[in-house]
mmCIF file of C-alpha atoms in Angstrom:
data_model
loop_
_atom_site.group_PDB
_atom_site.id
_atom_site.type_symbol
_atom_site.label_atom_id
_atom_site.label_comp_id
_atom_site.label_asym_id
_atom_site.label_seq_id
_atom_site.Cartn_x
_atom_site.Cartn_y
_atom_site.Cartn_z
ATOM 1 C CA MET A 898 -11.131 -15.565 120.104
ATOM 2 C CA HIS A 899 -7.483 -15.853 119.908
ATOM 3 C CA LEU A 900 -5.966 -14.790 116.798
ATOM 4 C CA ASP A 901 -2.850 -16.417 116.090
ATOM 5 C CA MET A 902 -0.199 -15.091 113.049
ATOM 6 C CA ASP A 903 0.436 -18.254 110.893
ATOM 7 C CA SER A 904 4.145 -18.440 110.613
ATOM 8 C CA PHE A 905 5.068 -14.398 112.130
ATOM 9 C CA PHE A 906 8.448 -14.336 112.302
ATOM 10 C CA ALA A 907 9.125 -15.926 108.811
ATOM 11 C CA SER A 908 6.354 -13.687 106.730
ATOM 12 C CA VAL A 909 7.563 -10.532 107.980
ATOM 13 C CA GLU A 910 10.636 -11.462 106.444
ATOM 14 C CA GLU A 911 9.445 -12.725 103.507
ATOM 15 C CA LYS A 912 6.323 -9.033 103.339
ATOM 16 C CA LEU A 913 10.228 -7.142 103.766
ATOM 17 C CA ASN A 914 12.266 -8.638 101.450
ATOM 18 C CA PRO A 915 9.878 -9.895 98.205
ATOM 19 C CA ARG A 916 12.271 -12.083 96.486
ATOM 20 C CA LEU A 917 11.797 -14.830 99.525
ATOM 21 C CA ARG A 918 8.632 -14.700 98.761
ATOM 22 C CA GLY A 919 7.684 -18.077 97.736
ATOM 23 C CA GLN A 920 10.953 -20.689 98.906
ATOM 24 C CA PRO A 921 11.685 -21.991 102.495
ATOM 25 C CA ILE A 922 12.692 -19.484 105.089
ATOM 26 C CA LEU A 923 13.601 -20.446 108.532
ATOM 27 C CA VAL A 924 14.289 -17.290 111.012
ATOM 28 C CA GLY A 925 16.442 -17.898 114.177
ATOM 29 C CA GLY A 926 19.505 -18.427 115.282
ATOM 30 C CA THR A 927 22.107 -18.561 112.078
ATOM 31 C CA GLU A 928 25.074 -20.405 114.558
ATOM 32 C CA ARG A 929 25.372 -23.877 114.872
ATOM 33 C CA ARG A 930 23.839 -24.355 117.878
ATOM 34 C CA GLY A 931 21.049 -22.044 116.526
ATOM 35 C CA VAL A 932 17.278 -23.183 116.598
ATOM 36 C CA VAL A 933 14.352 -22.561 114.193
ATOM 37 C CA ALA A 934 12.018 -20.041 116.008
ATOM 38 C CA SER A 935 9.726 -20.178 113.154
ATOM 39 C CA ALA A 936 9.427 -21.987 109.390
ATOM 40 C CA ASN A 937 7.335 -21.078 106.923
ATOM 41 C CA TYR A 938 4.695 -22.969 104.692
ATOM 42 C CA ALA A 939 6.642 -23.046 102.085
ATOM 43 C CA ALA A 940 9.372 -25.355 104.376
ATOM 44 C CA ARG A 941 6.637 -26.850 106.266
ATOM 45 C CA PRO A 942 6.406 -29.984 104.173
ATOM 46 C CA PHE A 943 10.426 -30.752 104.741
ATOM 47 C CA GLY A 944 9.683 -31.902 108.517
ATOM 48 C CA ILE A 945 10.982 -28.440 109.695
ATOM 49 C CA HIS A 946 8.965 -26.931 113.159
ATOM 50 C CA ALA A 947 9.639 -24.737 115.115
ATOM 51 C CA GLY A 948 12.327 -25.242 118.014
ATOM 52 C CA MET A 949 13.706 -27.520 115.598
ATOM 53 C CA PRO A 950 17.596 -27.669 115.796
ATOM 54 C CA MET A 951 18.948 -25.244 112.881
ATOM 55 C CA ALA A 952 21.357 -28.283 112.136
ATOM 56 C CA GLU A 953 19.332 -30.986 111.671
ATOM 57 C CA ALA A 954 16.692 -27.998 109.655
ATOM 58 C CA LYS A 955 19.555 -27.511 106.914
ATOM 59 C CA ARG A 956 20.470 -31.445 106.411
ATOM 60 C CA LEU A 957 16.113 -31.672 105.748
ATOM 61 C CA CYS A 958 16.293 -28.002 103.071
ATOM 62 C CA PRO A 959 19.595 -27.573 102.636
ATOM 63 C CA HIS A 960 18.329 -24.926 99.712
ATOM 64 C CA ALA A 961 15.994 -22.945 102.527
ATOM 65 C CA VAL A 962 16.810 -19.204 102.726
ATOM 66 C CA PHE A 963 18.629 -19.363 106.900
ATOM 67 C CA VAL A 964 17.175 -15.698 108.081
ATOM 68 C CA GLU A 965 19.438 -14.196 111.376
ATOM 69 C CA GLY A 966 16.675 -13.565 113.797
ATOM 70 C CA ASN A 967 15.611 -9.436 113.927
ATOM 71 C CA PRO A 968 13.386 -8.928 117.155
ATOM 72 C CA GLN A 969 13.321 -4.865 116.689
ATOM 73 C CA LYS A 970 11.006 -6.623 113.273
ATOM 74 C CA TYR A 971 8.721 -8.058 115.346
ATOM 75 C CA VAL A 972 7.173 -5.888 117.647
ATOM 76 C CA HIS A 973 7.571 -3.959 115.663
ATOM 77 C CA THR A 974 4.849 -5.340 113.434
ATOM 78 C CA SER A 975 3.897 -7.451 116.860
ATOM 79 C CA LEU A 976 2.435 -3.979 118.539
ATOM 80 C CA GLU A 977 0.713 -2.798 114.634
ATOM 81 C CA VAL A 978 -1.614 -6.391 114.972
ATOM 82 C CA LEU A 979 -2.283 -4.894 118.600
ATOM 83 C CA ASP A 980 -3.458 -1.848 116.978
ATOM 84 C CA THR A 981 -6.354 -3.232 115.049
ATOM 85 C CA LEU A 982 -7.394 -6.018 117.098
ATOM 86 C CA LYS A 983 -7.889 -2.877 119.640
ATOM 87 C CA SER A 984 -10.126 -1.435 116.868
ATOM 88 C CA PHE A 985 -12.520 -4.238 117.192
ATOM 89 C CA THR A 986 -12.767 -4.372 120.890
ATOM 90 C CA PRO A 987 -10.794 -2.893 123.626
ATOM 91 C CA ALA A 988 -10.818 -6.150 126.075
ATOM 92 C CA VAL A 989 -7.360 -7.691 123.652
ATOM 93 C CA GLU A 990 -4.811 -9.729 126.287
ATOM 94 C CA PRO A 991 -1.790 -10.053 123.890
ATOM 95 C CA PHE A 992 -0.213 -13.645 124.625
ATOM 96 C CA SER A 993 2.147 -13.463 122.958
ATOM 97 C CA ILE A 994 4.675 -11.686 120.452
ATOM 98 C CA ASP A 995 1.842 -13.199 118.035
ATOM 99 C CA GLU A 996 -0.657 -14.700 119.465
ATOM 100 C CA ALA A 997 -4.045 -12.598 121.394
ATOM 101 C CA PHE A 998 -7.162 -13.693 122.925
ATOM 102 C CA MET A 999 -10.714 -10.599 122.680
ATOM 103 C CA ASP A 1000 -13.539 -10.542 124.158
ATOM 104 C CA LEU A 1001 -16.361 -9.442 122.632
ATOM 105 C CA THR A 1002 -19.737 -10.742 124.884
ATOM 106 C CA GLN A 1003 -19.811 -7.205 125.544
ATOM 107 C CA VAL A 1004 -19.673 -6.146 122.297
ATOM 108 C CA PRO A 1005 -22.209 -5.604 119.034
ATOM 109 C CA TYR A 1006 -21.425 -7.157 116.093
ATOM 110 C CA ALA A 1007 -22.390 -8.748 112.878
ATOM 111 C CA GLY A 1008 -24.819 -11.053 112.680
ATOM 112 C CA LYS A 1009 -24.224 -11.270 117.074
ATOM 113 C CA PRO A 1010 -27.687 -12.923 117.897
ATOM 114 C CA GLY A 1011 -30.464 -11.812 119.721
ATOM 115 C CA ALA A 1012 -30.564 -11.309 123.943
ATOM 116 C CA GLY A 1013 -33.328 -14.976 123.187
ATOM 117 C CA GLU A 1014 -30.764 -16.886 121.163
ATOM 118 C CA ARG A 1015 -30.467 -19.968 123.330
ATOM 119 C CA ASP A 1016 -27.750 -21.885 121.411
ATOM 120 C CA PRO A 1017 -24.311 -22.197 122.096
ATOM 121 C CA GLY A 1018 -23.781 -23.731 118.438
ATOM 122 C CA ARG A 1019 -25.272 -20.431 116.738
ATOM 123 C CA ILE A 1020 -24.351 -17.962 119.194
ATOM 124 C CA LEU A 1021 -21.159 -19.081 118.572
ATOM 125 C CA ASP A 1022 -21.223 -18.739 114.089
ATOM 126 C CA ALA A 1023 -22.621 -15.202 115.005
ATOM 127 C CA ALA A 1024 -19.391 -13.661 115.315
ATOM 128 C CA ILE A 1025 -17.953 -15.120 112.209
ATOM 129 C CA PRO A 1026 -18.341 -11.819 110.324
ATOM 130 C CA THR A 1027 -16.676 -10.216 112.733
ATOM 131 C CA ALA A 1028 -13.420 -12.931 112.241
ATOM 132 C CA HIS A 1029 -13.274 -12.138 109.011
ATOM 133 C CA ALA A 1030 -13.975 -7.610 109.383
ATOM 134 C CA ILE A 1031 -10.697 -8.939 111.625
ATOM 135 C CA GLN A 1032 -8.588 -11.135 109.707
ATOM 136 C CA ARG A 1033 -8.238 -8.680 106.868
ATOM 137 C CA ALA A 1034 -8.083 -5.643 109.066
ATOM 138 C CA VAL A 1035 -5.549 -7.451 110.443
ATOM 139 C CA LEU A 1036 -4.456 -7.844 106.494
ATOM 140 C CA ARG A 1037 -4.508 -4.686 105.418
ATOM 141 C CA ARG A 1038 -2.774 -3.279 108.167
ATOM 142 C CA VAL A 1039 0.337 -5.357 108.417
ATOM 143 C CA GLY A 1040 0.523 -7.363 104.912
ATOM 144 C CA LEU A 1041 0.081 -10.288 106.903
ATOM 145 C CA THR A 1042 -2.289 -13.141 107.507
ATOM 146 C CA ALA A 1043 -3.610 -14.558 110.894
ATOM 147 C CA THR A 1044 -5.633 -18.110 111.773
ATOM 148 C CA ILE A 1045 -8.867 -17.461 114.253
ATOM 149 C CA GLY A 1046 -9.877 -19.337 116.933
ATOM 150 C CA ILE A 1047 -13.596 -19.314 118.437
ATOM 151 C CA ALA A 1048 -14.888 -20.829 121.555
ATOM 152 C CA PRO A 1049 -16.945 -20.128 123.975
ATOM 153 C CA CYS A 1050 -13.657 -20.162 126.338
ATOM 154 C CA LYS A 1051 -9.680 -18.760 125.578
ATOM 155 C CA TYR A 1052 -8.312 -23.229 125.997
ATOM 156 C CA VAL A 1053 -10.896 -23.870 123.673
ATOM 157 C CA ALA A 1054 -10.321 -21.339 121.133
ATOM 158 C CA LYS A 1055 -6.352 -21.216 121.470
ATOM 159 C CA MET A 1056 -7.083 -25.373 120.448
ATOM 160 C CA ALA A 1057 -9.115 -24.023 117.759
ATOM 161 C CA SER A 1058 -7.104 -21.883 116.255
ATOM 162 C CA GLY A 1059 -4.890 -24.308 115.876
ATOM 163 C CA VAL A 1060 -6.613 -26.730 113.307
ATOM 164 C CA GLN A 1061 -6.265 -25.232 109.691
ATOM 165 C CA LYS A 1062 -3.510 -22.553 109.416
ATOM 166 C CA PRO A 1063 -2.667 -20.863 107.296
ATOM 167 C CA ARG A 1064 -5.590 -18.057 106.808
ATOM 168 C CA GLY A 1065 -8.625 -20.709 108.953
ATOM 169 C CA LEU A 1066 -11.334 -19.640 110.757
ATOM 170 C CA THR A 1067 -11.945 -22.691 113.398
ATOM 171 C CA VAL A 1068 -15.682 -22.183 115.475
ATOM 172 C CA LEU A 1069 -15.172 -25.044 118.404
ATOM 173 C CA THR A 1070 -18.447 -25.525 120.963
ATOM 174 C CA GLN A 1071 -18.013 -27.314 123.948
ATOM 175 C CA GLU A 1072 -19.582 -30.080 122.708
ATOM 176 C CA ARG A 1073 -17.837 -29.475 119.271
ATOM 177 C CA TYR A 1074 -14.416 -29.965 121.010
ATOM 178 C CA ARG A 1075 -15.146 -33.720 122.599
ATOM 179 C CA GLU A 1076 -16.506 -35.009 119.120
ATOM 180 C CA ARG A 1077 -12.625 -33.090 117.985
ATOM 181 C CA PHE A 1078 -10.527 -34.136 120.176
ATOM 182 C CA TRP A 1079 -12.023 -37.109 123.026
ATOM 183 C CA GLU A 1080 -10.747 -39.638 120.770
ATOM 184 C CA ARG A 1081 -6.980 -38.109 119.824
ATOM 185 C CA GLY A 1082 -4.134 -38.342 121.419
ATOM 186 C CA VAL A 1083 -3.092 -36.276 125.330
ATOM 187 C CA GLN A 1084 -0.055 -34.916 123.166
ATOM 188 C CA GLU A 1085 -2.499 -32.738 120.675
ATOM 189 C CA LEU A 1086 -3.370 -31.154 124.339
ATOM 190 C CA TRP A 1087 -1.943 -27.632 123.775
ATOM 191 C CA GLY A 1088 0.421 -27.662 127.543
ATOM 192 C CA ILE A 1089 1.061 -31.344 127.124
ATOM 193 C CA GLY A 1090 4.929 -32.646 126.173
ATOM 194 C CA GLU A 1091 6.166 -35.442 125.919
ATOM 195 C CA LYS A 1092 7.052 -36.747 129.530
ATOM 196 C CA THR A 1093 3.596 -35.799 130.869
ATOM 197 C CA ARG A 1094 2.246 -37.891 127.607
ATOM 198 C CA VAL A 1095 4.732 -40.488 129.417
ATOM 199 C CA ALA A 1096 3.499 -40.421 132.989
ATOM 200 C CA LEU A 1097 -0.246 -40.202 131.923
ATOM 201 C CA GLU A 1098 0.302 -43.253 129.298
ATOM 202 C CA LYS A 1099 1.828 -45.538 132.487
ATOM 203 C CA LEU A 1100 -1.396 -44.922 134.327
ATOM 204 C CA GLY A 1101 -3.351 -45.161 131.201
ATOM 205 C CA ILE A 1102 -4.328 -42.790 129.620
ATOM 206 C CA ARG A 1103 -3.722 -42.007 125.945
ATOM 207 C CA THR A 1104 -6.446 -39.932 124.676
ATOM 208 C CA ILE A 1105 -8.038 -37.015 125.629
ATOM 209 C CA GLY A 1106 -11.029 -38.323 126.361
ATOM 210 C CA GLN A 1107 -9.470 -41.458 128.820
ATOM 211 C CA LEU A 1108 -8.361 -37.905 130.638
ATOM 212 C CA ALA A 1109 -11.854 -35.942 131.265
ATOM 213 C CA LYS A 1110 -12.560 -39.867 132.268
ATOM 214 C CA PHE A 1111 -10.553 -40.415 134.250
ATOM 215 C CA PRO A 1112 -10.771 -40.228 138.259
ATOM 216 C CA ARG A 1113 -10.153 -36.700 139.449
ATOM 217 C CA GLU A 1114 -8.851 -37.795 143.145
ATOM 218 C CA PHE A 1115 -6.361 -40.523 141.104
ATOM 219 C CA LEU A 1116 -5.220 -37.235 138.524
ATOM 220 C CA THR A 1117 -4.123 -35.080 141.610
ATOM 221 C CA PHE A 1118 -2.572 -38.109 143.670
ATOM 222 C CA HIS A 1119 -0.453 -38.244 140.400
ATOM 223 C CA PHE A 1120 0.368 -34.753 139.277
ATOM 224 C CA GLY A 1121 -1.336 -32.402 141.697
ATOM 225 C CA LEU A 1122 -2.726 -29.418 140.927
ATOM 226 C CA ASN A 1123 -1.872 -29.743 137.622
ATOM 227 C CA GLY A 1124 -3.868 -33.262 137.039
ATOM 228 C CA GLU A 1125 -6.587 -30.926 137.798
ATOM 229 C CA HIS A 1126 -5.926 -28.491 135.616
ATOM 230 C CA MET A 1127 -5.494 -30.926 132.281
ATOM 231 C CA GLN A 1128 -8.230 -32.493 132.961
ATOM 232 C CA GLU A 1129 -10.334 -28.984 132.685
ATOM 233 C CA ALA A 1130 -8.518 -28.521 129.629
ATOM 234 C CA ALA A 1131 -9.926 -32.260 128.879
ATOM 235 C CA LEU A 1132 -13.526 -31.293 129.401
ATOM 236 C CA GLY A 1133 -13.167 -27.437 127.575
ATOM 237 C CA ASN A 1134 -13.401 -26.695 131.408
ATOM 238 C CA ASP A 1135 -11.722 -23.131 131.370
ATOM 239 C CA ALA A 1136 -13.482 -19.881 133.893
ATOM 240 C CA THR A 1137 -9.560 -18.067 133.232
ATOM 241 C CA PRO A 1138 -11.023 -13.724 131.826
ATOM 242 C CA VAL A 1139 -9.420 -12.026 128.603
ATOM 243 C CA VAL A 1140 -7.254 -9.734 130.857
ATOM 244 C CA PRO A 1141 -7.502 -6.614 128.630
ATOM 245 C CA TYR A 1142 -4.028 -4.899 127.771
ATOM 246 C CA TYR A 1143 -4.633 -1.573 129.591
ATOM 247 C CA GLU A 1144 -4.475 -3.089 132.913
ATOM 248 C CA GLY A 1145 -1.102 -5.593 132.431
ATOM 249 C CA ILE A 1146 -0.235 -9.007 133.100
ATOM 250 C CA PRO A 1147 1.714 -9.672 136.185
ATOM 251 C CA VAL A 1148 5.580 -10.423 135.047
ATOM 252 C CA LYS A 1149 6.440 -13.519 136.809
ATOM 253 C CA SER A 1150 9.678 -14.667 136.244
ATOM 254 C CA MET A 1151 12.908 -12.354 134.679
ATOM 255 C CA GLY A 1152 15.897 -15.039 132.844
ATOM 256 C CA HIS A 1153 18.154 -15.254 130.416
ATOM 257 C CA GLU A 1154 18.951 -18.528 129.156
ATOM 258 C CA ILE A 1155 22.451 -19.656 126.240
ATOM 259 C CA THR A 1156 22.648 -22.316 124.252
ATOM 260 C CA LEU A 1157 27.275 -22.416 124.791
ATOM 261 C CA SER A 1158 27.863 -22.891 121.288
ATOM 262 C CA VAL A 1159 30.436 -26.414 122.102
ATOM 263 C CA ASP A 1160 29.498 -28.213 125.375
ATOM 264 C CA VAL A 1161 31.392 -27.094 128.046
ATOM 265 C CA SER A 1162 32.462 -29.523 131.633
ATOM 266 C CA ASP A 1163 35.314 -27.150 132.177
ATOM 267 C CA ARG A 1164 34.070 -25.446 135.377
ATOM 268 C CA GLU A 1165 34.981 -21.687 135.127
ATOM 269 C CA ALA A 1166 34.075 -21.315 132.445
ATOM 270 C CA LEU A 1167 30.375 -22.714 133.210
ATOM 271 C CA LEU A 1168 30.952 -20.011 136.042
ATOM 272 C CA ALA A 1169 31.512 -17.141 133.602
ATOM 273 C CA GLN A 1170 28.434 -17.495 131.758
ATOM 274 C CA LEU A 1171 25.734 -18.146 135.078
ATOM 275 C CA LEU A 1172 27.752 -14.404 136.480
ATOM 276 C CA ARG A 1173 27.197 -12.833 133.071
ATOM 277 C CA LEU A 1174 23.401 -14.135 132.807
ATOM 278 C CA SER A 1175 23.098 -13.142 136.298
ATOM 279 C CA ASP A 1176 24.500 -9.986 136.255
ATOM 280 C CA MET A 1177 21.647 -9.482 132.818
ATOM 281 C CA VAL A 1178 19.254 -11.308 135.150
ATOM 282 C CA GLY A 1179 19.832 -8.273 137.790
ATOM 283 C CA ARG A 1180 20.010 -5.768 135.919
ATOM 284 C CA ARG A 1181 16.782 -6.495 134.214
ATOM 285 C CA LEU A 1182 14.982 -6.864 137.592
ATOM 286 C CA ARG A 1183 16.782 -3.180 138.115
ATOM 287 C CA ALA A 1184 15.676 -1.927 135.271
ATOM 288 C CA ASP A 1185 11.472 -2.691 135.288
ATOM 289 C CA HIS A 1186 11.426 -1.956 138.756
ATOM 290 C CA TYR A 1187 10.947 -5.209 140.530
ATOM 291 C CA LEU A 1188 12.713 -8.060 143.326
ATOM 292 C CA GLY A 1189 12.987 -11.617 143.027
ATOM 293 C CA ARG A 1190 12.541 -14.461 145.232
ATOM 294 C CA ILE A 1191 13.297 -17.382 144.053
ATOM 295 C CA VAL A 1192 16.381 -17.586 141.971
ATOM 296 C CA SER A 1193 16.375 -21.111 139.713
ATOM 297 C CA VAL A 1194 19.060 -23.047 137.787
ATOM 298 C CA LYS A 1195 18.547 -24.846 134.566
ATOM 299 C CA ILE A 1196 20.654 -26.979 132.606
ATOM 300 C CA ARG A 1197 20.475 -29.174 130.072
ATOM 301 C CA ASP A 1198 23.286 -31.445 129.205
ATOM 302 C CA ALA A 1199 24.483 -33.259 126.140
ATOM 303 C CA LYS A 1200 21.844 -35.334 125.199
ATOM 304 C CA PHE A 1201 19.168 -33.090 126.128
ATOM 305 C CA ARG A 1202 18.629 -33.702 128.953
ATOM 306 C CA THR A 1203 16.977 -31.455 131.530
ATOM 307 C CA THR A 1204 17.462 -30.317 134.909
ATOM 308 C CA ILE A 1205 15.435 -26.937 136.579
ATOM 309 C CA ARG A 1206 15.486 -26.434 140.383
ATOM 310 C CA GLN A 1207 15.604 -23.438 141.977
ATOM 311 C CA ARG A 1208 15.608 -22.048 146.190
ATOM 312 C CA ALA A 1209 13.893 -19.190 147.947
ATOM 313 C CA LEU A 1210 16.108 -16.882 149.424
ATOM 314 C CA PRO A 1211 14.724 -14.863 152.781
ATOM 315 C CA LEU A 1212 14.493 -11.751 151.694
ATOM 316 C CA VAL A 1213 13.107 -10.060 148.109
ATOM 317 C CA MET A 1214 16.386 -8.097 145.313
ATOM 318 C CA ASP A 1215 17.869 -7.159 142.613
ATOM 319 C CA ASP A 1216 21.458 -7.675 143.575
ATOM 320 C CA GLU A 1217 23.605 -10.608 140.424
ATOM 321 C CA HIS A 1218 25.659 -10.529 143.001
ATOM 322 C CA GLU A 1219 23.372 -12.507 146.324
ATOM 323 C CA ILE A 1220 21.711 -14.039 143.136
ATOM 324 C CA PHE A 1221 25.267 -15.456 141.311
ATOM 325 C CA HIS A 1222 26.212 -16.724 144.172
ATOM 326 C CA THR A 1223 23.125 -18.720 144.488
ATOM 327 C CA ALA A 1224 23.211 -20.200 140.766
ATOM 328 C CA SER A 1225 26.764 -21.215 141.799
ATOM 329 C CA LEU A 1226 25.634 -23.387 144.884
ATOM 330 C CA LEU A 1227 22.534 -24.599 143.039
ATOM 331 C CA LEU A 1228 25.168 -26.171 139.614
ATOM 332 C CA GLY A 1229 27.935 -27.267 142.748
ATOM 333 C CA GLU A 1230 25.008 -29.734 144.212
ATOM 334 C CA HIS A 1231 22.828 -30.257 141.139
ATOM 335 C CA TRP A 1232 25.549 -30.597 138.058
ATOM 336 C CA ASP A 1233 27.176 -34.018 137.868
ATOM 337 C CA GLY A 1234 29.431 -32.697 136.023
ATOM 338 C CA ARG A 1235 29.048 -33.821 132.465
ATOM 339 C CA PRO A 1236 28.993 -31.466 129.519
ATOM 340 C CA LEU A 1237 26.735 -28.819 128.936
ATOM 341 C CA ARG A 1238 25.272 -27.181 126.126
ATOM 342 C CA LEU A 1239 22.433 -24.635 128.109
ATOM 343 C CA ILE A 1240 22.898 -22.667 130.547
ATOM 344 C CA GLY A 1241 20.085 -20.995 132.220
ATOM 345 C CA VAL A 1242 19.858 -18.753 135.677
ATOM 346 C CA SER A 1243 16.036 -16.575 135.884
ATOM 347 C CA VAL A 1244 14.414 -15.210 139.293
ATOM 348 C CA SER A 1245 10.587 -15.239 140.514
ATOM 349 C CA GLY A 1246 8.628 -14.445 142.924
ATOM 350 C CA LEU A 1247 8.340 -11.198 141.895
ATOM 351 C CA VAL A 1248 7.025 -8.120 143.762
ATOM 352 C CA SER A 1249 7.392 -4.386 142.371
ATOM 353 C CA ALA A 1250 9.754 -2.328 143.573
ATOM 354 C CA VAL A 1251 8.132 0.900 143.393
ATOM 355 C CA GLY A 1252 7.547 2.138 147.494
ATOM 356 C CA TYR A 1253 9.293 -0.970 149.014
ATOM 357 C CA TYR A 1254 10.941 -0.588 151.727
ATOM 358 C CA GLN A 1255 12.442 -3.122 154.134
ATOM 359 C CA PRO A 1256 15.224 -2.219 156.998
ATOM 360 C CA SER A 1257 17.324 -5.120 156.225
ATOM 361 C CA LEU A 1258 16.666 -5.420 152.231
ATOM 362 C CA PHE A 1259 19.754 -1.792 151.171
ATOM 363 C CA GLY A 1260 20.409 -0.825 154.610
ATOM 364 C CA GLY A 1261 23.609 -2.573 155.017
ATOM 365 C CA ASP A 1262 25.093 -1.933 152.111
ATOM 366 C CA GLU A 1263 24.645 1.142 150.914
ATOM 367 C CA HIS A 1264 27.914 1.709 149.635
ATOM 368 C CA ARG A 1265 26.497 -1.168 146.886
ATOM 369 C CA ARG A 1266 23.131 -0.102 145.752
ATOM 370 C CA LYS A 1267 25.162 3.630 145.084
ATOM 371 C CA MET A 1268 27.883 1.892 142.876
ATOM 372 C CA LEU A 1269 24.667 -0.402 140.807
ATOM 373 C CA GLU A 1270 22.932 3.039 140.366
ATOM 374 C CA ALA A 1271 26.944 3.687 138.899
ATOM 375 C CA VAL A 1272 26.498 1.151 137.391
ATOM 376 C CA ASP A 1273 23.506 1.143 134.937
ATOM 377 C CA SER A 1274 23.611 4.553 134.646
ATOM 378 C CA LEU A 1275 27.031 3.592 132.758
ATOM 379 C CA ARG A 1276 25.688 1.017 130.604
ATOM 380 C CA ASP A 1277 22.659 3.305 129.552
ATOM 381 C CA LYS A 1278 24.626 6.078 128.274
ATOM 382 C CA PHE A 1279 27.358 3.803 127.004
ATOM 383 C CA GLY A 1280 25.910 0.573 126.477
ATOM 384 C CA GLU A 1281 26.075 -2.614 128.108
ATOM 385 C CA GLN A 1282 29.071 -2.998 127.502
ATOM 386 C CA ALA A 1283 30.860 -0.151 129.177
ATOM 387 C CA LEU A 1284 30.734 -2.078 131.886
ATOM 388 C CA VAL A 1285 32.101 -5.521 131.972
ATOM 389 C CA LYS A 1286 32.722 -8.440 134.752
ATOM 390 C CA ALA A 1287 36.311 -9.497 135.836
ATOM 391 C CA GLY A 1288 34.788 -13.427 136.028
ATOM 392 C CA VAL A 1289 32.933 -12.601 132.236
ATOM 393 C CA LEU A 1290 35.603 -12.179 130.335
ATOM 394 C CA ARG A 1291 37.118 -16.147 129.758
#
């Protein structure tokens, strides 16, 4: 099963402020460059969707209620939802703050078919009473509605949960999945964006069915391993297991990005932003006990063209000085001087710092390590603004 909360952020705000009920609600950054993080179903008919610039959303629906996002409220509610799902099965994998996968194959549930049952449709349909019970339990616990997709694998379950929202329940066998989706455009596949759609169209691939039947060797030639993954998705194949919450999901990267209040072309101002973001990333790495090796920089210009470039370092690290040094080199090499509206820094290739020892990593600058520990300690006690790098002040 895949559970997807309905317009989660906006629904939380509506629940906490009943006076908003029935009105179009937009949650996100309310400043000039803000982006819609969530829009409730009263706002959807106006063409508003998550990821849209808030200014455009205000133009489409000027009478909407605009709410600044509050992550603490959403995390608290998300944990309550997770706790509810755990009462049905321990095999729950949080997928995002408002989504989760559940594996019920080893759990007795109402209507479960007998061991001799072979029809995939009847096997999946037998889980419908449990799905309804989960929806009711979530509604009782947190006062919010959820949509569920049931399928033989995670990918198809994710696709199924998007068929009928809100409060929906869709069951898709692999055959039903193909019947429903193969005639649709490839952009309907979860994970395929506009650039990939255009690239596939150049190969004559417009529908999901065409992608499923296209010679795999040509797909891998043009898209590498991602070509194989896209075709497996089109076929409805996914062998990925549900990773229970108690096993943990490995962190792949840590990063921060910012949408600038105005387009910026001044190099020193951009470097100041890079320094601030690098400082934030380094602090997160140390706080969560990770070391990383690959530094990436993300930039987006005024025409929304996005560039991401990365560089691998000889050794793993968690020092914002090294992050910033590499990030500034990447910016100098790949920024053409056009005004930027967004800039970001991330570190990937992470390993746990617990028990990690590499003589050349910390031995050369023990004084700097002590300084970083002192800065982290002061910020823990007095807040992030207790100490600020001088280069950030501009």
